[in-house]
Amino acid sequence: MWNYGMHNGSWATMFFFTLLLLLFIVLAVVLVVYFMRKSSSTEGGSRSSSIATDLLKERYARGEISTEEYRERLQELEGYDTKK
């Protein structure tokens, strides 16, 4: 009469499944954050240097920099890539 139509153990079962659902959500968030950080750390340096190399190539193609300056800057970018 006092349990409002819930059978014995129903509150415990509901609590358990709610806790289990929260555990799965937290686990999913942790895994997503882990893989996002892992992919950004492995691709981050090469991606930014790739963008810089592309910009350098565009400037060279437009004639804004000389061949000598292009080669020097390209070597600097490649050296920067290996330092990380």
mmCIF file with all atom_site columns, N, CA, C and O in Angstrom, residues 51-79:
data_model
loop_
_atom_site.group_PDB
_atom_site.id
_atom_site.type_symbol
_atom_site.label_atom_id
_atom_site.label_alt_id
_atom_site.label_comp_id
_atom_site.label_asym_id
_atom_site.label_entity_id
_atom_site.label_seq_id
_atom_site.pdbx_PDB_ins_code
_atom_site.Cartn_x
_atom_site.Cartn_y
_atom_site.Cartn_z
_atom_site.occupancy
_atom_site.B_iso_or_equiv
_atom_site.pdbx_formal_charge
_atom_site.auth_seq_id
_atom_site.auth_comp_id
_atom_site.auth_asym_id
_atom_site.auth_atom_id
_atom_site.pdbx_PDB_model_num
ATOM 1   N N  . ILE A 1 51 ? 49.878 22.784 -44.033 1.00 0.00 ? 51 ILE A N  1
ATOM 2   C CA . ILE A 1 51 ? 49.219 24.027 -44.429 1.00 0.00 ? 51 ILE A CA 1
ATOM 3   C C  . ILE A 1 51 ? 50.264 25.091 -44.744 1.00 0.00 ? 51 ILE A C  1
ATOM 4   O O  . ILE A 1 51 ? 50.166 25.810 -45.741 1.00 0.00 ? 51 ILE A O  1
ATOM 5   N N  . ALA A 1 52 ? 51.298 25.175 -43.916 1.00 0.00 ? 52 ALA A N  1
ATOM 6   C CA . ALA A 1 52 ? 52.358 26.156 -44.140 1.00 0.00 ? 52 ALA A CA 1
ATOM 7   C C  . ALA A 1 52 ? 53.098 25.857 -45.443 1.00 0.00 ? 52 ALA A C  1
ATOM 8   O O  . ALA A 1 52 ? 53.424 26.770 -46.209 1.00 0.00 ? 52 ALA A O  1
ATOM 9   N N  . THR A 1 53 ? 53.335 24.583 -45.713 1.00 0.00 ? 53 THR A N  1
ATOM 10  C CA . THR A 1 53 ? 54.005 24.199 -46.959 1.00 0.00 ? 53 THR A CA 1
ATOM 11  C C  . THR A 1 53 ? 53.139 24.542 -48.163 1.00 0.00 ? 53 THR A C  1
ATOM 12  O O  . THR A 1 53 ? 53.647 25.037 -49.176 1.00 0.00 ? 53 THR A O  1
ATOM 13  N N  . ASP A 1 54 ? 51.850 24.306 -48.050 1.00 0.00 ? 54 ASP A N  1
ATOM 14  C CA . ASP A 1 54 ? 50.936 24.655 -49.145 1.00 0.00 ? 54 ASP A CA 1
ATOM 15  C C  . ASP A 1 54 ? 50.931 26.152 -49.409 1.00 0.00 ? 54 ASP A C  1
ATOM 16  O O  . ASP A 1 54 ? 50.950 26.591 -50.568 1.00 0.00 ? 54 ASP A O  1
ATOM 17  N N  . LEU A 1 55 ? 50.921 26.949 -48.342 1.00 0.00 ? 55 LEU A N  1
ATOM 18  C CA . LEU A 1 55 ? 50.966 28.402 -48.517 1.00 0.00 ? 55 LEU A CA 1
ATOM 19  C C  . LEU A 1 55 ? 52.286 28.844 -49.157 1.00 0.00 ? 55 LEU A C  1
ATOM 20  O O  . LEU A 1 55 ? 52.306 29.740 -50.005 1.00 0.00 ? 55 LEU A O  1
ATOM 21  N N  . LEU A 1 56 ? 53.362 28.212 -48.746 1.00 0.00 ? 56 LEU A N  1
ATOM 22  C CA . LEU A 1 56 ? 54.672 28.530 -49.322 1.00 0.00 ? 56 LEU A CA 1
ATOM 23  C C  . LEU A 1 56 ? 54.694 28.200 -50.817 1.00 0.00 ? 56 LEU A C  1
ATOM 24  O O  . LEU A 1 56 ? 55.184 28.983 -51.629 1.00 0.00 ? 56 LEU A O  1
ATOM 25  N N  . LYS A 1 57 ? 54.122 27.061 -51.173 1.00 0.00 ? 57 LYS A N  1
ATOM 26  C CA . LYS A 1 57 ? 54.060 26.669 -52.585 1.00 0.00 ? 57 LYS A CA 1
ATOM 27  C C  . LYS A 1 57 ? 53.231 27.660 -53.399 1.00 0.00 ? 57 LYS A C  1
ATOM 28  O O  . LYS A 1 57 ? 53.590 27.999 -54.526 1.00 0.00 ? 57 LYS A O  1
ATOM 29  N N  . GLU A 1 58 ? 52.132 28.123 -52.812 1.00 0.00 ? 58 GLU A N  1
ATOM 30  C CA . GLU A 1 58 ? 51.295 29.100 -53.512 1.00 0.00 ? 58 GLU A CA 1
ATOM 31  C C  . GLU A 1 58 ? 52.049 30.412 -53.732 1.00 0.00 ? 58 GLU A C  1
ATOM 32  O O  . GLU A 1 58 ? 51.977 31.002 -54.817 1.00 0.00 ? 58 GLU A O  1
ATOM 33  N N  . ARG A 1 59 ? 52.756 30.867 -52.720 1.00 0.00 ? 59 ARG A N  1
ATOM 34  C CA . ARG A 1 59 ? 53.512 32.120 -52.861 1.00 0.00 ? 59 ARG A CA 1
ATOM 35  C C  . ARG A 1 59 ? 54.606 31.969 -53.917 1.00 0.00 ? 59 ARG A C  1
ATOM 36  O O  . ARG A 1 59 ? 54.865 32.888 -54.697 1.00 0.00 ? 59 ARG A O  1
ATOM 37  N N  . TYR A 1 60 ? 55.238 30.793 -53.947 1.00 0.00 ? 60 TYR A N  1
ATOM 38  C CA . TYR A 1 60 ? 56.279 30.549 -54.946 1.00 0.00 ? 60 TYR A CA 1
ATOM 39  C C  . TYR A 1 60 ? 55.664 30.507 -56.346 1.00 0.00 ? 60 TYR A C  1
ATOM 40  O O  . TYR A 1 60 ? 56.219 31.064 -57.305 1.00 0.00 ? 60 TYR A O  1
ATOM 41  N N  . ALA A 1 61 ? 54.511 29.883 -56.476 1.00 0.00 ? 61 ALA A N  1
ATOM 42  C CA . ALA A 1 61 ? 53.851 29.784 -57.775 1.00 0.00 ? 61 ALA A CA 1
ATOM 43  C C  . ALA A 1 61 ? 53.404 31.150 -58.287 1.00 0.00 ? 61 ALA A C  1
ATOM 44  O O  . ALA A 1 61 ? 53.417 31.407 -59.492 1.00 0.00 ? 61 ALA A O  1
ATOM 45  N N  . ARG A 1 62 ? 53.016 32.044 -57.380 1.00 0.00 ? 62 ARG A N  1
ATOM 46  C CA . ARG A 1 62 ? 52.600 33.386 -57.784 1.00 0.00 ? 62 ARG A CA 1
ATOM 47  C C  . ARG A 1 62 ? 53.796 34.299 -58.054 1.00 0.00 ? 62 ARG A C  1
ATOM 48  O O  . ARG A 1 62 ? 53.625 35.408 -58.546 1.00 0.00 ? 62 ARG A O  1
ATOM 49  N N  . GLY A 1 63 ? 54.990 33.835 -57.730 1.00 0.00 ? 63 GLY A N  1
ATOM 50  C CA . GLY A 1 63 ? 56.188 34.627 -57.971 1.00 0.00 ? 63 GLY A CA 1
ATOM 51  C C  . GLY A 1 63 ? 56.494 35.624 -56.864 1.00 0.00 ? 63 GLY A C  1
ATOM 52  O O  . GLY A 1 63 ? 57.299 36.535 -57.050 1.00 0.00 ? 63 GLY A O  1
ATOM 53  N N  . GLU A 1 64 ? 55.882 35.459 -55.715 1.00 0.00 ? 64 GLU A N  1
ATOM 54  C CA . GLU A 1 64 ? 56.114 36.388 -54.611 1.00 0.00 ? 64 GLU A CA 1
ATOM 55  C C  . GLU A 1 64 ? 57.471 36.162 -53.940 1.00 0.00 ? 64 GLU A C  1
ATOM 56  O O  . GLU A 1 64 ? 58.015 37.089 -53.350 1.00 0.00 ? 64 GLU A O  1
ATOM 57  N N  . ILE A 1 65 ? 57.977 34.947 -54.021 1.00 0.00 ? 65 ILE A N  1
ATOM 58  C CA . ILE A 1 65 ? 59.293 34.649 -53.421 1.00 0.00 ? 65 ILE A CA 1
ATOM 59  C C  . ILE A 1 65 ? 60.168 33.977 -54.470 1.00 0.00 ? 65 ILE A C  1
ATOM 60  O O  . ILE A 1 65 ? 59.675 33.339 -55.404 1.00 0.00 ? 65 ILE A O  1
ATOM 61  N N  . SER A 1 66 ? 61.464 34.100 -54.275 1.00 0.00 ? 66 SER A N  1
ATOM 62  C CA . SER A 1 66 ? 62.411 33.509 -55.228 1.00 0.00 ? 66 SER A CA 1
ATOM 63  C C  . SER A 1 66 ? 62.593 32.023 -54.929 1.00 0.00 ? 66 SER A C  1
ATOM 64  O O  . SER A 1 66 ? 62.178 31.514 -53.887 1.00 0.00 ? 66 SER A O  1
ATOM 65  N N  . THR A 1 67 ? 63.262 31.338 -55.859 1.00 0.00 ? 67 THR A N  1
ATOM 66  C CA . THR A 1 67 ? 63.538 29.915 -55.684 1.00 0.00 ? 67 THR A CA 1
ATOM 67  C C  . THR A 1 67 ? 64.412 29.693 -54.463 1.00 0.00 ? 67 THR A C  1
ATOM 68  O O  . THR A 1 67 ? 64.186 28.765 -53.679 1.00 0.00 ? 67 THR A O  1
ATOM 69  N N  . GLU A 1 68 ? 65.388 30.556 -54.290 1.00 0.00 ? 68 GLU A N  1
ATOM 70  C CA . GLU A 1 68 ? 66.297 30.436 -53.151 1.00 0.00 ? 68 GLU A CA 1
ATOM 71  C C  . GLU A 1 68 ? 65.543 30.589 -51.823 1.00 0.00 ? 68 GLU A C  1
ATOM 72  O O  . GLU A 1 68 ? 65.713 29.804 -50.894 1.00 0.00 ? 68 GLU A O  1
ATOM 73  N N  . GLU A 1 69 ? 64.689 31.605 -51.756 1.00 0.00 ? 69 GLU A N  1
ATOM 74  C CA . GLU A 1 69 ? 63.910 31.833 -50.538 1.00 0.00 ? 69 GLU A CA 1
ATOM 75  C C  . GLU A 1 69 ? 62.925 30.679 -50.292 1.00 0.00 ? 69 GLU A C  1
ATOM 76  O O  . GLU A 1 69 ? 62.721 30.253 -49.156 1.00 0.00 ? 69 GLU A O  1
ATOM 77  N N  . TYR A 1 70 ? 62.349 30.167 -51.365 1.00 0.00 ? 70 TYR A N  1
ATOM 78  C CA . TYR A 1 70 ? 61.431 29.028 -51.247 1.00 0.00 ? 70 TYR A CA 1
ATOM 79  C C  . TYR A 1 70 ? 62.134 27.827 -50.636 1.00 0.00 ? 70 TYR A C  1
ATOM 80  O O  . TYR A 1 70 ? 61.615 27.203 -49.706 1.00 0.00 ? 70 TYR A O  1
ATOM 81  N N  . ARG A 1 71 ? 63.320 27.508 -51.156 1.00 0.00 ? 71 ARG A N  1
ATOM 82  C CA . ARG A 1 71 ? 64.071 26.355 -50.647 1.00 0.00 ? 71 ARG A CA 1
ATOM 83  C C  . ARG A 1 71 ? 64.476 26.541 -49.189 1.00 0.00 ? 71 ARG A C  1
ATOM 84  O O  . ARG A 1 71 ? 64.403 25.598 -48.394 1.00 0.00 ? 71 ARG A O  1
ATOM 85  N N  . GLU A 1 72 ? 64.906 27.746 -48.829 1.00 0.00 ? 72 GLU A N  1
ATOM 86  C CA . GLU A 1 72 ? 65.293 28.011 -47.442 1.00 0.00 ? 72 GLU A CA 1
ATOM 87  C C  . GLU A 1 72 ? 64.117 27.820 -46.493 1.00 0.00 ? 72 GLU A C  1
ATOM 88  O O  . GLU A 1 72 ? 64.233 27.178 -45.453 1.00 0.00 ? 72 GLU A O  1
ATOM 89  N N  . ARG A 1 73 ? 62.990 28.391 -46.857 1.00 0.00 ? 73 ARG A N  1
ATOM 90  C CA . ARG A 1 73 ? 61.813 28.297 -45.987 1.00 0.00 ? 73 ARG A CA 1
ATOM 91  C C  . ARG A 1 73 ? 61.275 26.876 -45.915 1.00 0.00 ? 73 ARG A C  1
ATOM 92  O O  . ARG A 1 73 ? 60.804 26.426 -44.874 1.00 0.00 ? 73 ARG A O  1
ATOM 93  N N  . LEU A 1 74 ? 61.365 26.158 -47.030 1.00 0.00 ? 74 LEU A N  1
ATOM 94  C CA . LEU A 1 74 ? 60.920 24.768 -47.035 1.00 0.00 ? 74 LEU A CA 1
ATOM 95  C C  . LEU A 1 74 ? 61.795 23.927 -46.114 1.00 0.00 ? 74 LEU A C  1
ATOM 96  O O  . LEU A 1 74 ? 61.287 23.086 -45.356 1.00 0.00 ? 74 LEU A O  1
ATOM 97  N N  . GLN A 1 75 ? 63.108 24.164 -46.147 1.00 0.00 ? 75 GLN A N  1
ATOM 98  C CA . GLN A 1 75 ? 64.006 23.448 -45.241 1.00 0.00 ? 75 GLN A CA 1
ATOM 99  C C  . GLN A 1 75 ? 63.699 23.776 -43.781 1.00 0.00 ? 75 GLN A C  1
ATOM 100 O O  . GLN A 1 75 ? 63.744 22.910 -42.917 1.00 0.00 ? 75 GLN A O  1
ATOM 101 N N  . GLU A 1 76 ? 63.375 25.025 -43.499 1.00 0.00 ? 76 GLU A N  1
ATOM 102 C CA . GLU A 1 76 ? 63.021 25.418 -42.134 1.00 0.00 ? 76 GLU A CA 1
ATOM 103 C C  . GLU A 1 76 ? 61.752 24.703 -41.677 1.00 0.00 ? 76 GLU A C  1
ATOM 104 O O  . GLU A 1 76 ? 61.673 24.245 -40.556 1.00 0.00 ? 76 GLU A O  1
ATOM 105 N N  . LEU A 1 77 ? 60.781 24.623 -42.562 1.00 0.00 ? 77 LEU A N  1
ATOM 106 C CA . LEU A 1 77 ? 59.543 23.951 -42.215 1.00 0.00 ? 77 LEU A CA 1
ATOM 107 C C  . LEU A 1 77 ? 59.768 22.461 -41.986 1.00 0.00 ? 77 LEU A C  1
ATOM 108 O O  . LEU A 1 77 ? 59.193 21.870 -41.072 1.00 0.00 ? 77 LEU A O  1
ATOM 109 N N  . GLU A 1 78 ? 60.579 21.842 -42.824 1.00 0.00 ? 78 GLU A N  1
ATOM 110 C CA . GLU A 1 78 ? 60.865 20.428 -42.642 1.00 0.00 ? 78 GLU A CA 1
ATOM 111 C C  . GLU A 1 78 ? 61.657 20.185 -41.361 1.00 0.00 ? 78 GLU A C  1
ATOM 112 O O  . GLU A 1 78 ? 61.434 19.207 -40.658 1.00 0.00 ? 78 GLU A O  1
ATOM 113 N N  . GLY A 1 79 ? 62.574 21.093 -41.027 1.00 0.00 ? 79 GLY A N  1
ATOM 114 C CA . GLY A 1 79 ? 63.309 20.990 -39.772 1.00 0.00 ? 79 GLY A CA 1
ATOM 115 C C  . GLY A 1 79 ? 62.404 21.178 -38.578 1.00 0.00 ? 79 GLY A C  1
ATOM 116 O O  . GLY A 1 79 ? 62.561 20.540 -37.549 1.00 0.00 ? 79 GLY A O  1
#
